Coordinates of C-alpha atoms in Angstrom, one line a residue:
Chain X
M1 CA -225.6 -79.9 92.5
R2 CA -228.2 -81.1 95.0
A3 CA -229.8 -78.6 97.3
P4 CA -229.7 -79.5 101.0
Q5 CA -233.6 -79.6 101.1
S6 CA -233.9 -82.3 98.4
R7 CA -231.2 -84.3 100.4
T8 CA -233.4 -84.6 103.5
E9 CA -236.4 -85.9 101.4
T10 CA -234.4 -88.7 100.0
A11 CA -232.4 -89.1 103.2
D12 CA -230.5 -92.3 103.3
V13 CA -227.2 -91.2 104.8
S14 CA -226.0 -94.7 105.1
G15 CA -226.5 -95.5 101.4
P16 CA -223.4 -96.5 99.3
F17 CA -223.0 -93.0 97.8
D18 CA -223.1 -91.1 101.1
F19 CA -220.9 -93.7 102.8
T20 CA -218.3 -93.6 100.1
L21 CA -218.4 -89.9 99.9
A22 CA -217.9 -89.5 103.6
L23 CA -214.8 -91.8 103.6
G24 CA -213.4 -90.0 100.6
D25 CA -214.0 -86.6 102.3
D26 CA -212.2 -87.9 105.5
A27 CA -209.2 -88.9 103.4
L28 CA -209.2 -85.7 101.3
I29 CA -209.4 -83.3 104.2
A30 CA -206.8 -85.3 106.2
A31 CA -204.5 -85.1 103.2
Q32 CA -204.9 -81.4 102.9
R33 CA -204.1 -80.9 106.6
L34 CA -201.1 -83.3 106.6
A35 CA -199.7 -81.7 103.5
E36 CA -199.6 -78.3 105.3
W37 CA -196.7 -79.8 107.3
T38 CA -194.5 -80.0 104.2
T39 CA -191.3 -78.0 104.8
R40 CA -192.4 -77.4 108.4
A41 CA -191.7 -80.7 110.1
P42 CA -189.4 -81.0 113.1
E43 CA -187.0 -83.3 111.2
M44 CA -186.3 -83.8 107.5
E45 CA -187.2 -87.5 107.9
E46 CA -190.6 -86.4 109.3
D47 CA -191.1 -84.0 106.4
I48 CA -190.8 -87.1 104.2
A49 CA -193.1 -89.2 106.4
L50 CA -195.9 -86.7 106.7
A51 CA -195.8 -86.0 102.9
N52 CA -195.9 -89.7 102.4
I53 CA -198.9 -90.2 104.6
A54 CA -200.6 -87.2 103.0
L55 CA -200.0 -88.8 99.6
D56 CA -201.6 -92.1 100.8
Q57 CA -204.6 -90.2 102.1
L58 CA -204.9 -88.3 98.9
G59 CA -204.7 -91.5 96.9
A60 CA -207.5 -93.1 98.9
A61 CA -209.5 -89.9 98.5
R62 CA -209.2 -90.1 94.8
L63 CA -210.3 -93.7 94.6
L64 CA -213.2 -93.1 97.0
L65 CA -214.4 -89.9 95.4
S66 CA -214.2 -91.3 91.9
Y67 CA -216.3 -94.3 92.9
A68 CA -218.7 -92.0 94.8
G69 CA -219.2 -90.0 91.6
E70 CA -220.0 -93.2 89.7
L71 CA -222.5 -94.3 92.3
E72 CA -224.2 -91.0 92.2
G73 CA -224.4 -91.1 88.4
A74 CA -224.6 -87.4 87.9
G75 CA -221.4 -87.0 86.0
R76 CA -219.3 -85.7 88.9
D77 CA -215.7 -86.9 88.9
E78 CA -213.1 -86.6 91.7
D79 CA -212.3 -83.0 90.9
A80 CA -216.0 -81.9 90.7
L81 CA -216.5 -83.5 94.1
A82 CA -213.4 -82.0 95.6
Y83 CA -213.4 -78.6 94.2
L84 CA -217.0 -77.7 93.4
R85 CA -218.8 -78.5 96.7
D86 CA -219.2 -76.0 99.5
D87 CA -218.6 -76.8 103.2
R88 CA -222.3 -77.6 103.8
E89 CA -222.0 -80.4 101.2
F90 CA -218.8 -82.0 102.6
R91 CA -219.3 -85.1 104.7
N92 CA -216.0 -85.6 106.4
C93 CA -215.8 -86.1 110.2
L94 CA -214.8 -83.0 112.2
L95 CA -211.6 -84.6 113.4
V96 CA -209.8 -84.2 110.1
E97 CA -210.6 -80.6 109.6
L98 CA -209.2 -79.4 112.9
P99 CA -206.1 -77.3 112.5
N100 CA -202.8 -79.0 112.8
G101 CA -201.8 -77.4 116.1
D102 CA -198.3 -78.4 117.2
F103 CA -196.7 -81.7 116.3
A104 CA -198.4 -83.5 119.3
V105 CA -201.9 -82.4 118.2
T106 CA -201.1 -83.7 114.7
M107 CA -199.9 -87.0 116.0
A108 CA -203.0 -87.3 118.3
K109 CA -205.2 -86.7 115.3
L110 CA -203.3 -89.2 113.2
L111 CA -203.4 -91.8 115.9
V112 CA -207.2 -91.5 116.2
L113 CA -207.7 -91.4 112.4
S114 CA -205.5 -94.3 111.6
A115 CA -206.8 -96.4 114.5
Y116 CA -210.3 -95.9 112.9
Q117 CA -209.3 -96.3 109.3
L118 CA -207.4 -99.5 109.8
P119 CA -210.3 -101.6 111.1
L120 CA -212.6 -99.7 108.7
Y121 CA -210.7 -100.5 105.6
T122 CA -210.0 -104.0 106.8
A123 CA -213.7 -104.6 107.1
L124 CA -214.3 -102.9 103.8
A125 CA -211.9 -105.3 102.1
G126 CA -214.3 -108.1 103.0
C127 CA -217.6 -106.3 102.1
A128 CA -220.0 -107.3 99.3
D129 CA -219.3 -104.2 97.1
E130 CA -216.4 -105.3 94.9
R131 CA -215.1 -101.8 94.3
L132 CA -215.1 -100.9 98.0
A133 CA -213.5 -104.2 98.8
A134 CA -210.7 -103.5 96.4
I135 CA -210.2 -100.0 97.8
G136 CA -210.2 -101.4 101.3
A137 CA -207.6 -104.0 100.4
K138 CA -205.2 -101.4 99.1
T139 CA -205.7 -98.7 101.7
R140 CA -205.6 -100.9 104.8
K141 CA -201.9 -101.6 104.2
E142 CA -201.3 -97.9 104.2
S143 CA -203.4 -97.3 107.3
A144 CA -201.3 -99.9 109.1
Y145 CA -198.2 -97.9 108.3
H146 CA -199.9 -94.6 109.4
L147 CA -200.9 -96.2 112.7
D148 CA -197.4 -97.5 113.3
H149 CA -196.0 -94.1 112.6
A150 CA -198.5 -92.2 114.8
A151 CA -198.2 -94.8 117.7
L152 CA -194.4 -94.5 117.7
W153 CA -194.5 -90.7 117.9
V154 CA -197.2 -90.8 120.6
R155 CA -194.9 -93.1 122.6
R156 CA -191.8 -91.0 122.0
L157 CA -193.6 -87.8 122.9
G158 CA -195.5 -89.2 125.8
D159 CA -192.5 -90.9 127.3
G160 CA -189.9 -88.4 126.1
T161 CA -189.3 -85.2 128.1
E162 CA -191.6 -83.4 130.6
E163 CA -192.4 -80.8 128.0
S164 CA -193.3 -83.4 125.3
H165 CA -195.3 -85.4 127.8
R166 CA -197.3 -82.3 128.7
R167 CA -197.9 -81.4 125.0
M168 CA -198.8 -85.0 124.0
Q169 CA -201.4 -85.3 126.8
A170 CA -202.8 -81.9 125.8
G171 CA -203.0 -83.1 122.2
I172 CA -204.9 -86.2 123.1
D173 CA -207.2 -84.3 125.4
Q174 CA -208.0 -81.8 122.6
V175 CA -208.6 -84.5 120.0
W176 CA -210.3 -87.2 122.0
P177 CA -213.9 -85.9 122.0
Y178 CA -213.9 -85.9 118.2
A179 CA -213.4 -89.6 118.1
Q180 CA -217.0 -90.2 119.1
E181 CA -218.4 -89.1 115.8
L182 CA -216.4 -91.7 113.9
F183 CA -218.4 -94.5 115.4
A184 CA -222.0 -93.3 115.1
A185 CA -224.1 -96.3 114.1
Q186 CA -225.1 -96.7 110.5
P187 CA -226.6 -100.2 110.4
Q188 CA -227.4 -100.0 106.7
A189 CA -223.9 -99.0 105.6
P190 CA -221.5 -101.4 103.8
V191 CA -219.6 -101.4 107.1
D192 CA -221.3 -100.2 110.3
P193 CA -218.8 -97.9 112.0
A194 CA -220.2 -98.7 115.4
S195 CA -218.9 -102.2 115.0
L196 CA -215.3 -100.9 114.9
R197 CA -215.3 -99.2 118.3
A198 CA -214.0 -102.0 120.4
D199 CA -211.0 -102.5 118.0
F200 CA -210.3 -98.8 118.1
D201 CA -210.4 -98.6 121.9
A202 CA -208.1 -101.6 122.4
T203 CA -205.5 -100.2 120.0
V204 CA -205.5 -96.6 121.3
S205 CA -205.7 -97.4 125.0
A206 CA -202.7 -99.8 124.6
V207 CA -200.7 -97.0 122.8
L208 CA -201.6 -94.4 125.4
A209 CA -200.7 -96.7 128.3
E210 CA -197.3 -97.4 126.8
A211 CA -196.8 -93.7 126.3
T212 CA -197.6 -93.0 130.0
L213 CA -200.6 -91.0 129.0
T214 CA -204.2 -91.2 130.3
V215 CA -207.3 -91.8 128.3
P216 CA -209.3 -88.5 128.6
D217 CA -212.6 -88.6 130.4
S218 CA -215.0 -86.2 128.6
A219 CA -218.7 -86.4 128.0
W220 CA -218.5 -83.7 125.2
A221 CA -219.0 -85.4 121.9
P222 CA -219.1 -82.8 119.0
A223 CA -220.6 -84.2 115.8
G224 CA -222.3 -83.0 112.6
G225 CA -219.6 -83.5 109.9
R226 CA -221.5 -86.4 108.3
D227 CA -224.5 -84.1 107.9
G228 CA -222.5 -81.2 106.5
L229 CA -222.5 -79.3 109.8
H230 CA -218.8 -78.5 110.3
T231 CA -216.6 -76.5 112.5
E232 CA -215.7 -73.0 111.4
H233 CA -212.3 -74.3 110.1
L234 CA -213.6 -76.2 107.1
S235 CA -214.7 -73.2 105.0
Y236 CA -211.3 -71.6 105.2
L237 CA -209.6 -74.9 104.3
L238 CA -211.9 -75.2 101.2
A239 CA -211.4 -71.6 100.2
E240 CA -207.7 -72.2 99.9
M241 CA -208.0 -75.7 98.3
Q242 CA -210.6 -74.6 95.7
V243 CA -209.4 -71.1 94.9
L244 CA -207.5 -71.8 91.7
H245 CA -209.9 -74.4 90.3
R246 CA -212.9 -72.2 90.8
A247 CA -211.2 -69.2 89.3
H248 CA -211.0 -71.0 85.9
P249 CA -214.4 -72.8 85.4
G250 CA -214.2 -75.7 83.0
A251 CA -210.4 -75.4 82.5
R252 CA -208.2 -78.6 82.3
W253 CA -205.0 -78.9 84.3
Chain R
M1 CA -188.0 -90.5 78.9
Y2 CA -187.5 -86.8 78.9
G3 CA -184.5 -87.0 76.5
N4 CA -186.5 -88.6 73.7
D5 CA -189.7 -86.6 74.2
F6 CA -188.6 -83.2 73.4
S7 CA -187.1 -81.7 70.3
G8 CA -184.0 -79.6 70.7
E9 CA -182.1 -82.3 72.5
D10 CA -178.4 -82.2 72.0
A11 CA -176.9 -85.6 72.5
P12 CA -177.7 -89.1 71.4
G13 CA -179.8 -90.8 74.1
G14 CA -180.3 -87.5 75.7
L15 CA -179.2 -86.5 79.2
L16 CA -180.6 -89.6 80.7
G17 CA -178.5 -91.6 78.3
E18 CA -175.5 -89.8 79.7
V19 CA -176.6 -90.6 83.2
E20 CA -176.8 -94.3 82.3
A21 CA -173.3 -94.1 80.6
A22 CA -171.9 -92.5 83.7
E23 CA -173.4 -95.3 85.8
A24 CA -171.8 -97.9 83.6
A25 CA -168.4 -96.1 83.8
L26 CA -168.7 -96.0 87.6
R27 CA -169.3 -99.8 87.7
A28 CA -166.4 -100.4 85.4
A29 CA -164.1 -98.3 87.5
A30 CA -165.2 -100.2 90.6
E31 CA -164.3 -103.5 88.9
R32 CA -160.8 -102.3 88.0
D33 CA -159.5 -103.0 91.5
R34 CA -156.8 -100.4 92.1
G35 CA -155.9 -101.7 95.6
A36 CA -154.7 -99.6 98.4
P37 CA -151.5 -97.6 98.1
G38 CA -148.4 -99.3 99.5
Q39 CA -146.8 -98.0 102.8
D40 CA -144.1 -95.8 101.2
V41 CA -146.2 -94.4 98.4
D42 CA -146.4 -90.7 98.0
L43 CA -150.1 -90.0 98.8
A44 CA -150.4 -86.9 96.8
A45 CA -149.0 -88.6 93.7
Y46 CA -151.3 -91.5 94.2
F47 CA -154.3 -89.2 94.5
A48 CA -153.2 -87.5 91.2
E49 CA -152.9 -90.9 89.5
V50 CA -156.4 -91.9 90.6
I51 CA -157.9 -88.7 89.2
D52 CA -155.9 -89.0 86.0
A53 CA -157.1 -92.6 85.4
D54 CA -160.7 -91.5 85.9
Q55 CA -161.0 -93.8 88.9
K56 CA -163.0 -92.6 91.9
I57 CA -161.8 -91.2 95.2
E58 CA -163.6 -92.9 98.1
P59 CA -164.0 -91.8 101.7
R60 CA -161.2 -94.0 102.9
D61 CA -158.7 -92.4 100.5
W62 CA -156.2 -89.7 101.3
M63 CA -157.2 -86.5 99.6
P64 CA -155.9 -82.9 99.6
E65 CA -157.5 -80.8 102.4
A66 CA -158.7 -78.3 99.8
Y67 CA -160.3 -81.0 97.7
R68 CA -162.2 -82.2 100.8
R69 CA -163.2 -78.6 101.7
T70 CA -164.4 -77.8 98.2
L71 CA -166.5 -81.0 98.1
I72 CA -168.0 -80.3 101.5
R73 CA -169.0 -76.9 100.4
Q74 CA -170.4 -78.0 97.0
I75 CA -172.3 -81.0 98.3
A76 CA -173.7 -79.2 101.3
Q77 CA -174.9 -76.3 99.2
H78 CA -176.5 -78.8 96.9
A79 CA -178.2 -80.5 99.8
H80 CA -179.3 -77.1 101.3
S81 CA -180.8 -76.3 97.8
E82 CA -182.9 -79.4 97.9
I83 CA -184.3 -78.5 101.3
I84 CA -184.9 -74.8 100.7
G85 CA -186.1 -75.7 97.2
M86 CA -189.1 -77.5 98.8
Q87 CA -190.6 -74.1 99.8
P88 CA -191.4 -72.4 96.5
E89 CA -193.2 -75.5 95.2
G90 CA -194.6 -76.5 98.6
N91 CA -196.3 -73.1 98.4
W92 CA -198.8 -74.5 95.9
I93 CA -199.6 -77.9 97.3
S94 CA -202.7 -76.7 99.2
R95 CA -204.0 -74.9 96.1
A96 CA -203.1 -77.4 93.3
P97 CA -205.9 -77.2 90.8
S98 CA -206.7 -80.9 90.5
L99 CA -206.2 -83.9 92.8
K100 CA -203.9 -85.5 90.2
R101 CA -201.6 -82.4 90.1
K102 CA -201.7 -82.2 93.9
A103 CA -200.5 -85.8 94.2
I104 CA -197.7 -85.3 91.7
L105 CA -196.5 -82.1 93.4
L106 CA -196.6 -83.7 96.9
A107 CA -194.6 -86.6 95.6
K108 CA -192.1 -84.3 94.0
V109 CA -191.5 -82.2 97.1
Q110 CA -191.1 -85.4 99.0
D111 CA -188.5 -86.6 96.5
E112 CA -186.6 -83.3 97.1
A113 CA -186.4 -83.9 100.8
G114 CA -185.1 -87.4 100.0
H115 CA -182.4 -85.8 97.7
G116 CA -181.5 -83.5 100.5
L117 CA -181.0 -86.4 102.9
Y118 CA -179.0 -88.4 100.3
L119 CA -176.7 -85.5 99.7
Y120 CA -176.2 -84.8 103.4
A121 CA -175.2 -88.4 103.7
A122 CA -172.7 -88.0 100.8
A123 CA -171.3 -84.9 102.5
E124 CA -171.0 -86.8 105.8
T125 CA -168.5 -89.3 104.2
L126 CA -166.1 -86.3 104.1
G127 CA -166.0 -86.0 107.9
I128 CA -168.7 -83.5 108.7
S129 CA -172.0 -84.1 110.4
R130 CA -175.5 -83.2 109.0
D131 CA -176.2 -81.2 112.2
E132 CA -173.1 -79.1 111.6
L133 CA -174.1 -78.5 108.0
V134 CA -177.6 -77.5 109.0
E135 CA -176.2 -75.1 111.5
L136 CA -174.0 -73.6 108.8
L137 CA -177.1 -73.1 106.6
L138 CA -179.2 -71.6 109.4
E139 CA -176.4 -69.2 110.4
G140 CA -176.2 -68.1 106.7
R141 CA -172.6 -69.3 106.4
Q142 CA -173.4 -71.7 103.6
K143 CA -175.5 -70.9 100.6
Y144 CA -178.2 -72.6 98.6
S145 CA -179.1 -72.1 94.9
S146 CA -180.1 -68.5 94.1
I147 CA -183.2 -69.6 92.2
F148 CA -185.1 -70.5 95.3
N149 CA -185.2 -66.8 96.4
Y150 CA -187.8 -66.1 93.7
P151 CA -191.5 -66.3 94.6
T152 CA -194.0 -68.7 93.1
L153 CA -196.9 -66.3 92.2
T154 CA -199.1 -68.5 90.1
W155 CA -199.7 -72.2 89.4
A156 CA -197.8 -71.9 86.1
D157 CA -194.7 -71.2 88.2
V158 CA -194.8 -74.8 89.4
G159 CA -194.6 -75.9 85.8
A160 CA -191.8 -73.4 85.0
I161 CA -189.8 -74.6 88.0
G162 CA -190.1 -78.2 86.8
W163 CA -189.2 -77.4 83.2
L164 CA -186.6 -74.7 83.6
V165 CA -185.2 -75.0 87.1
D166 CA -185.1 -78.8 87.2
G167 CA -183.9 -78.7 83.6
A168 CA -181.0 -76.4 84.5
A169 CA -180.3 -78.5 87.5
I170 CA -180.1 -81.6 85.3
V171 CA -177.8 -80.0 82.8
N172 CA -175.6 -79.0 85.7
Q173 CA -175.8 -82.3 87.5
V174 CA -175.4 -84.8 84.6
P175 CA -171.7 -84.2 84.3
L176 CA -171.4 -84.5 88.1
C177 CA -172.4 -88.2 87.6
R178 CA -168.8 -88.5 86.4
C179 CA -167.3 -86.4 89.2
S180 CA -164.1 -87.8 90.8
Y181 CA -165.6 -88.3 94.3
G182 CA -167.4 -91.6 94.3
P183 CA -170.2 -90.9 96.8
Y184 CA -171.1 -87.6 95.1
A185 CA -171.1 -89.2 91.6
R186 CA -173.4 -92.0 92.9
A187 CA -175.7 -89.5 94.6
M188 CA -175.9 -87.6 91.3
I189 CA -176.8 -90.6 89.3
R190 CA -179.7 -91.3 91.6
V191 CA -180.8 -87.7 91.8
C192 CA -180.7 -87.1 88.1
K193 CA -183.0 -90.0 87.3
E194 CA -185.7 -88.7 89.6
E195 CA -185.1 -85.1 88.6
S196 CA -185.7 -85.9 84.9
F197 CA -189.2 -87.1 85.9
H198 CA -189.8 -83.9 87.7
Q199 CA -188.7 -81.9 84.7
R200 CA -191.0 -83.9 82.5
Q201 CA -193.9 -83.3 84.9
G202 CA -193.2 -79.5 85.0
Y203 CA -193.1 -79.4 81.2
E204 CA -196.4 -81.3 81.1
I205 CA -198.0 -78.7 83.4
L206 CA -196.9 -75.9 81.1
H207 CA -198.0 -77.8 78.0
M208 CA -201.5 -78.2 79.4
L209 CA -201.6 -74.5 80.3
A210 CA -200.2 -73.4 77.0
H211 CA -202.9 -75.4 75.2
G212 CA -205.7 -74.4 77.6
T213 CA -207.8 -71.3 77.9
P214 CA -206.4 -67.9 77.0
A215 CA -206.0 -67.1 80.7
Q216 CA -204.1 -70.3 81.2
K217 CA -201.8 -69.6 78.3
A218 CA -201.1 -66.1 79.5
M219 CA -200.3 -67.6 83.0
A220 CA -197.8 -69.9 81.3
Q221 CA -196.1 -67.1 79.3
D222 CA -195.9 -64.9 82.4
A223 CA -194.2 -67.7 84.3
L224 CA -191.7 -68.2 81.5
D225 CA -191.0 -64.5 81.4
R226 CA -190.2 -64.4 85.1
W227 CA -188.2 -67.7 85.4
W228 CA -186.1 -67.5 82.2
Y229 CA -183.3 -65.3 83.4
P230 CA -183.1 -66.6 87.0
S231 CA -182.8 -70.1 85.5
L232 CA -179.9 -69.0 83.2
A233 CA -178.2 -67.4 86.3
M234 CA -178.3 -70.8 88.0
F235 CA -175.2 -71.8 86.1
G236 CA -173.3 -69.2 88.0
P237 CA -171.2 -66.2 87.0
P238 CA -169.5 -66.1 83.6
D239 CA -166.3 -68.1 83.3
G240 CA -164.1 -65.2 83.7
D241 CA -165.6 -64.4 87.2
S242 CA -166.0 -67.9 88.5
T243 CA -163.7 -68.3 91.6
H244 CA -163.8 -72.1 92.0
S245 CA -163.8 -73.3 88.4
A246 CA -160.2 -74.0 87.4
Q247 CA -159.2 -76.0 90.5
S248 CA -162.5 -77.9 90.4
M249 CA -162.0 -78.8 86.7
A250 CA -158.4 -80.0 87.4
W251 CA -159.8 -82.2 90.2
K252 CA -162.5 -83.5 87.9
I253 CA -165.2 -82.3 90.3
K254 CA -166.5 -80.0 87.5
R255 CA -166.4 -81.2 84.0
F256 CA -167.6 -78.2 82.0
S257 CA -167.5 -74.4 82.6
N258 CA -170.5 -72.4 83.7
D259 CA -170.8 -70.8 80.2
E260 CA -170.6 -74.1 78.4
L261 CA -173.4 -75.6 80.5
R262 CA -175.5 -72.4 80.2
Q263 CA -175.2 -72.6 76.4
R264 CA -176.2 -76.2 76.4
F265 CA -179.3 -75.3 78.4
V266 CA -180.3 -72.5 76.1
D267 CA -179.9 -74.7 73.1
M268 CA -182.0 -77.4 74.7
C269 CA -184.8 -75.0 75.8
V270 CA -185.4 -73.2 72.5
G271 CA -187.0 -76.2 70.7
Q272 CA -189.0 -77.1 73.9
A273 CA -190.4 -73.6 74.1
E274 CA -191.5 -73.8 70.4
V275 CA -193.4 -77.0 71.2
L276 CA -195.1 -75.2 74.0
G277 CA -195.9 -72.3 71.7
L278 CA -194.4 -69.9 74.3
T279 CA -191.9 -67.1 73.6
I280 CA -188.6 -67.0 75.4
P281 CA -188.3 -63.4 76.7
D282 CA -185.1 -62.5 74.8
P283 CA -185.5 -60.5 71.6
D284 CA -181.8 -61.2 70.7
L285 CA -182.2 -65.0 70.9
R286 CA -181.2 -66.4 67.5
W287 CA -179.4 -69.3 65.8
N288 CA -175.8 -68.7 65.1
D289 CA -174.8 -70.9 62.1
E290 CA -171.1 -70.4 62.6
R291 CA -171.1 -71.4 66.3
Q292 CA -173.9 -74.0 65.7
A293 CA -175.5 -72.7 68.9
Y294 CA -178.0 -70.0 69.9
D295 CA -176.9 -66.5 70.6
F296 CA -178.7 -65.1 73.7
T297 CA -178.7 -62.3 76.1
Q298 CA -176.8 -63.0 79.3
P299 CA -178.7 -62.7 82.6
D300 CA -178.1 -59.7 84.8
Y301 CA -175.1 -60.9 86.9
A302 CA -175.3 -57.9 89.2
E303 CA -178.8 -59.1 90.2
L304 CA -177.4 -62.6 90.6
M305 CA -174.8 -61.3 93.0
R306 CA -177.4 -59.3 95.0
V307 CA -179.6 -62.4 95.3
I308 CA -176.6 -64.6 96.4
S309 CA -175.6 -62.0 98.9
G310 CA -179.1 -62.1 100.5
D311 CA -181.1 -59.4 98.9
G312 CA -183.3 -61.4 96.5
P313 CA -187.1 -61.2 96.8
C314 CA -187.5 -64.2 99.1
N315 CA -184.1 -64.8 100.9
R316 CA -185.4 -63.6 104.2
L317 CA -188.6 -65.5 103.9
R318 CA -186.9 -68.8 103.0
M319 CA -184.4 -68.6 105.8
E320 CA -187.0 -67.5 108.4
H321 CA -189.2 -70.4 107.4
R322 CA -186.4 -72.9 107.7
R323 CA -185.3 -71.5 111.0
R324 CA -188.8 -71.5 112.4
A325 CA -189.4 -75.1 111.5
H326 CA -186.0 -76.0 113.1
T327 CA -186.7 -74.0 116.3
E328 CA -190.4 -75.1 116.6
G329 CA -189.3 -78.7 116.1
A330 CA -186.6 -78.6 118.8
W331 CA -188.8 -80.1 121.6
V332 CA -189.8 -82.9 119.3
R333 CA -186.2 -83.8 118.5
E334 CA -185.3 -83.6 122.2
A335 CA -188.3 -85.9 123.1
A336 CA -187.1 -88.4 120.5
A337 CA -183.6 -88.4 121.9
A338 CA -184.9 -88.7 125.5
Y339 CA -187.2 -91.6 124.5
A340 CA -184.4 -93.4 122.7
A341 CA -182.1 -93.0 125.7
K342 CA -184.8 -94.5 128.0
Q343 CA -185.3 -97.4 125.7
A344 CA -181.6 -98.1 125.5
S345 CA -181.2 -98.0 129.3
K346 CA -184.2 -100.4 129.7
E347 CA -182.6 -102.8 127.3
K348 CA -179.4 -102.6 129.3
V349 CA -181.2 -103.5 132.5
A350 CA -183.0 -106.3 130.8
A351 CA -179.7 -107.7 129.4

């Protein structure tokens, strides 16, 4: 495993390995959070939908992490990357590690995540790296479904009852500042996230308007996930996710 | 397919072969158009004729009230079992030891929710709503399978549930593919096909563990030790004590007795346990040449009754969990209903 110090010396956080790893980590941590809803959703249909989306995210994570392992060339496969890194080595955005909160917070998170992943994967599908292009071509279809699902629920909750409107606005307010980090410029990366911002804004503001919700106005823009500087939540998430794998070093499952 | 993979199988083509045969029989029955009964036909006699001829009763048909009630009870409890049964396995999704296993487990639990919905829909053809059935579950007035009141303490339990619990469920459900009520028979055909994949996946988990490190093998044996008797108890009380059996057999809802199915399950498992290299926790388990079947120690039926009546290790936990999800989701369901009503009235204005 690489020590954080050696990282900074060779720092090229927008290189293909770091870029692929970051996207893989986004999908993996999102899957872990979404899967927490299993057996807890407000409707049986929603149990199925959330498990379905978690499964898509997990599938994307496996493709991206496997490829990241190959790019790195140090013999780490998807499981080594998922189970044997500590929180300081994870590169996911802060958004996906936030606790699920109530159903409105989860839908706010999913709206932001999928409105970012859809243009990202779409752009990736056309990038020069063949493997990333193939992954993008597969995952963008799934992201379109996730975005549909989140947008529908944000509209239902925003324009549902007074209670659901209040909760949905609170969910958006809570999640909104974390969107900033997603679009930090990486001019050398296979796709520069900064180039996706306009698309994202157009999608999300249309959904929020239809949902009778307001776009939050906040200057606070927490960040750090891409550098391994996370919220206090991630370490707990990883402790749970990795506990069994780490208890049996070298075992096959 | 699972029927051909494992030794100790008891029928040509295996259980999946039986599912396929039941599906063909169902199609053949549908092709023999029996037409509607005439105006002056005795409905009870007509019902008996349909059952005798191995035709299917459909939702539009007259049926004895007790037949309807028995089916509602059985299908609903089956549906509840799928929904509550998501919990013990769902307990390990976040900790699954590899990403591949995590994906398989997530997909499996998702399938179970789908089976639940499918079965609730089958029950609804009998004139009761899903909301009513869910209320009956939450109020504790309808049961779910006793097996889901046991805790999943290690990862190997996920494998044991797949192999033994899904295995027992399949042995139970394959004959239901030929049950006299059409919607239930069709549901069972679909459920059994997916269930057999789950069973195979569970077996594969245990196989990996049993051939892994000593700690992994010990984990697998421990899981078998804890899940063996609860799985045998899934077939219900012994034939002498089974309250619903005789009438259900006459109506061709049930096709085999509890004890017959339990025997079939034991006979199937012995060879599979040998392939795993694990020991079934029953010192008196042995082949009986005369009966051409294994002798085995019966589960503790007093324990089964305690678990069914609410005093198993996890009954309270499972019900609290289900009730909490239902209660905490109420505002979401209300919002969806309010939103749908607004959309409908907007469309009306526009029209």
